[in-house]
Tab-separated table of N, CA and C in Angstrom:
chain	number	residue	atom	x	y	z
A	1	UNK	N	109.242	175.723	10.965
A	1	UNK	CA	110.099	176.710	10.327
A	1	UNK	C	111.513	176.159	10.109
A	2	UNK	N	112.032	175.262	11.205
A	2	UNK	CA	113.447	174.892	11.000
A	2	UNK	C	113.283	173.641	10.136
A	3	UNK	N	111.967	172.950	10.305
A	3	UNK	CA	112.436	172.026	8.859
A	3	UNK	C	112.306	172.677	7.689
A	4	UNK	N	111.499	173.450	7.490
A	4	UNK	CA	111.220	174.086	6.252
A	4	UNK	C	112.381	174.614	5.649
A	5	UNK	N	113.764	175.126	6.196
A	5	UNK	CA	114.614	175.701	5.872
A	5	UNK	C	115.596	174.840	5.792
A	6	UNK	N	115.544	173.422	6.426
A	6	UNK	CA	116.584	172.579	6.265
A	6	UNK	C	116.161	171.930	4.934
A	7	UNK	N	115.077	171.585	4.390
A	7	UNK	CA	114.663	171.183	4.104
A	7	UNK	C	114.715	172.056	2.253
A	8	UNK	N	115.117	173.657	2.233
A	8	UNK	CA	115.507	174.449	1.416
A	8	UNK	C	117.265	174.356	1.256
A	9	UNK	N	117.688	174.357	1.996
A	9	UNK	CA	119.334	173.985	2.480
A	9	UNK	C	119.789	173.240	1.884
A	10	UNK	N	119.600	172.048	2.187
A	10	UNK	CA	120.154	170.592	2.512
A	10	UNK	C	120.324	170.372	0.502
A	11	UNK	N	119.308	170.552	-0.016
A	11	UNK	CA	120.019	170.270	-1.668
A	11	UNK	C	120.744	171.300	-1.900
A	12	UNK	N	120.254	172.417	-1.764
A	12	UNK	CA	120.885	173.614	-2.522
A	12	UNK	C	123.165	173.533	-1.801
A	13	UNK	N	122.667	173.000	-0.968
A	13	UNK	CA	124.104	172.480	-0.091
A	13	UNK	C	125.378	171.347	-0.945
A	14	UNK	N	124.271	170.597	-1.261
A	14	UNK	CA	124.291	169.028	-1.826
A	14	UNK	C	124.953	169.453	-3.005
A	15	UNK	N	124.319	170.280	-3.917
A	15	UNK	CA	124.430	170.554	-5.433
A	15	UNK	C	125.721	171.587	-5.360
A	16	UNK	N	125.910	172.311	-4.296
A	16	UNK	CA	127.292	173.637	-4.155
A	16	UNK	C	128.243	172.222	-3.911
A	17	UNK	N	128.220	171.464	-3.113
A	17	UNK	CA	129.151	170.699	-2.955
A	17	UNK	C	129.370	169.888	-4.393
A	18	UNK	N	129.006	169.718	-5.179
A	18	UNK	CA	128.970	168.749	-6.180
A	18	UNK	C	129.710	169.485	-7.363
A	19	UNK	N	128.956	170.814	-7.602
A	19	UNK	CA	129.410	171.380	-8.368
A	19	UNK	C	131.477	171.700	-7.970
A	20	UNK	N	131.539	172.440	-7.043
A	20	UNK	CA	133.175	172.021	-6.302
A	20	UNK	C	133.470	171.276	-6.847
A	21	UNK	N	133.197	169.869	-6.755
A	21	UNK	CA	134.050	168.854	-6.740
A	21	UNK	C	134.164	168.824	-8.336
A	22	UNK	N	133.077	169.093	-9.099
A	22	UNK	CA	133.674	169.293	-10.977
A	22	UNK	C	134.115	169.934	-11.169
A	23	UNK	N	134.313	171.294	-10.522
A	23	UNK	CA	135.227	172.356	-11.019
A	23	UNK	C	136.696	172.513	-10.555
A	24	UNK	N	136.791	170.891	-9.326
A	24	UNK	CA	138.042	171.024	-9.002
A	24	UNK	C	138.975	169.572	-9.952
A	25	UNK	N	137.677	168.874	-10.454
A	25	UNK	CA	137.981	167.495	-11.445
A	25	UNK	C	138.759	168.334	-12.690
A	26	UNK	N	137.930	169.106	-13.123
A	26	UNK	CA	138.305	169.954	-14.098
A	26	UNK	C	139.387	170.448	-14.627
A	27	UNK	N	139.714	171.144	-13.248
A	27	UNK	CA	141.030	171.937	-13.461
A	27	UNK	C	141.864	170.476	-13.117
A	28	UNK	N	141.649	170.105	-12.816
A	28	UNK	CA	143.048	169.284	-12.667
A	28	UNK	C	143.334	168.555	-13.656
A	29	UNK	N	141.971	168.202	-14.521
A	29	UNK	CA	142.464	167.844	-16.337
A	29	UNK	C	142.826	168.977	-16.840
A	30	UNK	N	141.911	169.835	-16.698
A	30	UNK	CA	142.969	171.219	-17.504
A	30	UNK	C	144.279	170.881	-17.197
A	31	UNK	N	144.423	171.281	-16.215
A	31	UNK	CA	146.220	171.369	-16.043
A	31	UNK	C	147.427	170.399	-16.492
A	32	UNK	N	146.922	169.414	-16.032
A	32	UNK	CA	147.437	167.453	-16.606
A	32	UNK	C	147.376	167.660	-18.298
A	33	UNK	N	146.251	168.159	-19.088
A	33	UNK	CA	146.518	168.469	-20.056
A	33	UNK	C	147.585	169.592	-20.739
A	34	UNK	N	147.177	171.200	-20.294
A	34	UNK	CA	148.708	171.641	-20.271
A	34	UNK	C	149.501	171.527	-20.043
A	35	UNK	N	150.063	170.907	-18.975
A	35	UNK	CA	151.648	170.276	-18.909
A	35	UNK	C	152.493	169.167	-19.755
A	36	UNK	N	151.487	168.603	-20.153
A	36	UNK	CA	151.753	168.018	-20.975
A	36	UNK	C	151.693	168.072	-22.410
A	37	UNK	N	151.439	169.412	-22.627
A	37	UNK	CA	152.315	169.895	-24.099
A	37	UNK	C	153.450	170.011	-23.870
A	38	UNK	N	154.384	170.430	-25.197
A	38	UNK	CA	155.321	170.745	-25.194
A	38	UNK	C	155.648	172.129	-25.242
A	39	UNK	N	156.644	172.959	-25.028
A	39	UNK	CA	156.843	174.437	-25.061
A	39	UNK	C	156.281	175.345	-26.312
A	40	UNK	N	156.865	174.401	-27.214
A	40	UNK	CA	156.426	174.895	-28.763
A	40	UNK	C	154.979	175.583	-28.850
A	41	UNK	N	154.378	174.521	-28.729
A	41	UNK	CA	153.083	174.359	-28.491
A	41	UNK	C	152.358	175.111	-27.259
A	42	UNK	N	152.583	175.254	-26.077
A	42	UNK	CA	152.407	176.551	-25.265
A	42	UNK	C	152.402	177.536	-25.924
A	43	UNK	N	153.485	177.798	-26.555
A	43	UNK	CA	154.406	178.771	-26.680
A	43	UNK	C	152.981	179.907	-27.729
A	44	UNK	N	152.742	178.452	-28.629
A	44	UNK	CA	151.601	178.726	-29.782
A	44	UNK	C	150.135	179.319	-29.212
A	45	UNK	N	150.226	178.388	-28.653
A	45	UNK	CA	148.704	178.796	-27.543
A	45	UNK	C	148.696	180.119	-27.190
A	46	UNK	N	149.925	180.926	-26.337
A	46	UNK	CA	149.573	181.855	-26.228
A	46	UNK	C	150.185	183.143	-26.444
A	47	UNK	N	150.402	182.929	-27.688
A	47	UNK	CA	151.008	183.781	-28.900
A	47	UNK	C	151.262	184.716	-28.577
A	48	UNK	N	152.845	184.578	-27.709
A	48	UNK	CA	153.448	185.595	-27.213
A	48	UNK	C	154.869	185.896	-27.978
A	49	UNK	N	155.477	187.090	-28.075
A	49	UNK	CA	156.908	187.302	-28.312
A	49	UNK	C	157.655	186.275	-27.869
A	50	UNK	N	158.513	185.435	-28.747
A	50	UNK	CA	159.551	184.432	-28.684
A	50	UNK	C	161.027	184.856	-27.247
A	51	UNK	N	160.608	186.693	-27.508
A	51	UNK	CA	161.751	187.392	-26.441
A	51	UNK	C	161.179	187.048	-25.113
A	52	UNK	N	160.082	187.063	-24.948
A	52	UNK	CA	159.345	187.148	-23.427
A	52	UNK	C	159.475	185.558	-23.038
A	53	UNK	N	159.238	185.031	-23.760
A	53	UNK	CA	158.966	183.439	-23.389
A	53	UNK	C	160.247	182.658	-22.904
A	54	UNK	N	161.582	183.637	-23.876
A	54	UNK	CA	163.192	183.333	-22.979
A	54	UNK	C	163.382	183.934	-22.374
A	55	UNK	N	162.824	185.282	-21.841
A	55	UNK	CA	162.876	185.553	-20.608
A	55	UNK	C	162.747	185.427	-19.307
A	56	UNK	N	161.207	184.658	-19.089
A	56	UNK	CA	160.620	183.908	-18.528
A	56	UNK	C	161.320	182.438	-18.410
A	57	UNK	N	162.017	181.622	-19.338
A	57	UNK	CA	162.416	180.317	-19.180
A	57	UNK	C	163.614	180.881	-18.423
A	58	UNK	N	164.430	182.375	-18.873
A	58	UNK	CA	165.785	182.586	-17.322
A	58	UNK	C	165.535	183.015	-16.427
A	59	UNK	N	164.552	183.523	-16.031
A	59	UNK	CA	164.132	183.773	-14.654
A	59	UNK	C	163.587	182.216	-14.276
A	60	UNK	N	162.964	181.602	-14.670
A	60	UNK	CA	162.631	180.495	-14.125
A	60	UNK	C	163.922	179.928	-13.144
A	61	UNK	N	165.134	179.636	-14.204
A	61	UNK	CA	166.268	178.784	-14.166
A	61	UNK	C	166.770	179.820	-13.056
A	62	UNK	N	166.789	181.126	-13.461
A	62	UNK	CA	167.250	182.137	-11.750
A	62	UNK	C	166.887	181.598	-10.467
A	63	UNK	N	165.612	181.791	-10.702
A	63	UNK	CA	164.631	181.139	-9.298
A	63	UNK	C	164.919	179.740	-8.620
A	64	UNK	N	165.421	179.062	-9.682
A	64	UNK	CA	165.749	177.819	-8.935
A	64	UNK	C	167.244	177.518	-8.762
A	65	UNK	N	168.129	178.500	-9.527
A	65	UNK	CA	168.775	178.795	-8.368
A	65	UNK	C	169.465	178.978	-7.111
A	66	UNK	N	168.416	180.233	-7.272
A	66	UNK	CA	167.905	181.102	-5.646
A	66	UNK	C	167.977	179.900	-4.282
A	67	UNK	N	166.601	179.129	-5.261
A	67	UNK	CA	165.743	178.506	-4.400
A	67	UNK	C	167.086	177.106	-3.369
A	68	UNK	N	167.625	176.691	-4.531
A	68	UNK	CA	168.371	175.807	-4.231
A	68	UNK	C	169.982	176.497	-3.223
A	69	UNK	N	170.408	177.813	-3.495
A	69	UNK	CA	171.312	178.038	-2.532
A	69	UNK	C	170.151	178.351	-1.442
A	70	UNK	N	169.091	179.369	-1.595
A	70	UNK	CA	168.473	179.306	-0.324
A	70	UNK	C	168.756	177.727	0.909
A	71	UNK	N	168.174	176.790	0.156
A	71	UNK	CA	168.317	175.400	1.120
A	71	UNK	C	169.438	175.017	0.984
A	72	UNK	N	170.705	175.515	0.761
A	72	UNK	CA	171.996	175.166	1.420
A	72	UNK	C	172.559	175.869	2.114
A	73	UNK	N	171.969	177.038	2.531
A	73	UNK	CA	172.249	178.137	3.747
A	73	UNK	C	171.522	177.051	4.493
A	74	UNK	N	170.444	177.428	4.362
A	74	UNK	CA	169.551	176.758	5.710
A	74	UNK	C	170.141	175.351	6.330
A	75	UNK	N	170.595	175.062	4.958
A	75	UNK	CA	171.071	173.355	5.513
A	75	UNK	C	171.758	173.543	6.503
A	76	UNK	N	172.893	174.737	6.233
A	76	UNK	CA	174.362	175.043	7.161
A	76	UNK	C	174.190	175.705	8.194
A	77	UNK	N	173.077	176.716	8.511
A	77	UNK	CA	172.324	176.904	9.149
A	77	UNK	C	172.253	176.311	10.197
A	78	UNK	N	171.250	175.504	10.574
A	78	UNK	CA	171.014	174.519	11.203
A	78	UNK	C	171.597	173.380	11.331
A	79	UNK	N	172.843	173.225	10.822
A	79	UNK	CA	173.915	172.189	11.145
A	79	UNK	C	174.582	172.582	12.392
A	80	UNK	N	174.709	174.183	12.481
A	80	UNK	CA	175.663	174.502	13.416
A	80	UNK	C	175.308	174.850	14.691
C-alpha cells in the first residue's frame, strides 16, 4: 500500500515541482520584459487617463520621499 502511493506521489510531485519552476521562469521574463519598456509605452499598454498615470508617477516620488526621511530619523535614531 505504501509503495503503491509513493509510487502515485513521487511524479505527480516531480511534475508540481517543475511546473513552479516555469511559472516562476516566466514571470521573471514577464517582468524583465516590462520594465524594460518605456513609460510611453506602458502607459499605451494600459490605456489609462494621462491624469492617473501623473498621479501615480507623484505619489511614487512622495513615497520615496517618505521612505528616504524615514531612514534619516532612524539613522539619528540610533546614533544617539
Amino acid at each position: 500500500m505504501v509503495s503503491s502511493t509513493l509510487r502515485n506521489s513521487i511524479p505527480k510531485s516531480i511534475v508540481y515541482c517543475q511546473v513552479r519552476e516555469a511559472k516562476r521562469s516566466l514571470l521573471d521574463h514577464f517582468f524583465t520584459e516590462l520594465g524594460a519598456r518605456e513609460i510611453r509605452q506602458l502607459s499605451k499598454l494600459l490605456d489609462e487617463d494621462p491624469a492617473v498615470m501623473e498621479r501615480r508617477t507623484n505619489l511614487a516620488k512622495r513615497l520615496e520621499l517618505y521612505r528616504s526621511a524615514q531612514a534619516e530619523i532612524d539613522a539619528v535614531a540610533w546614533s544617539k
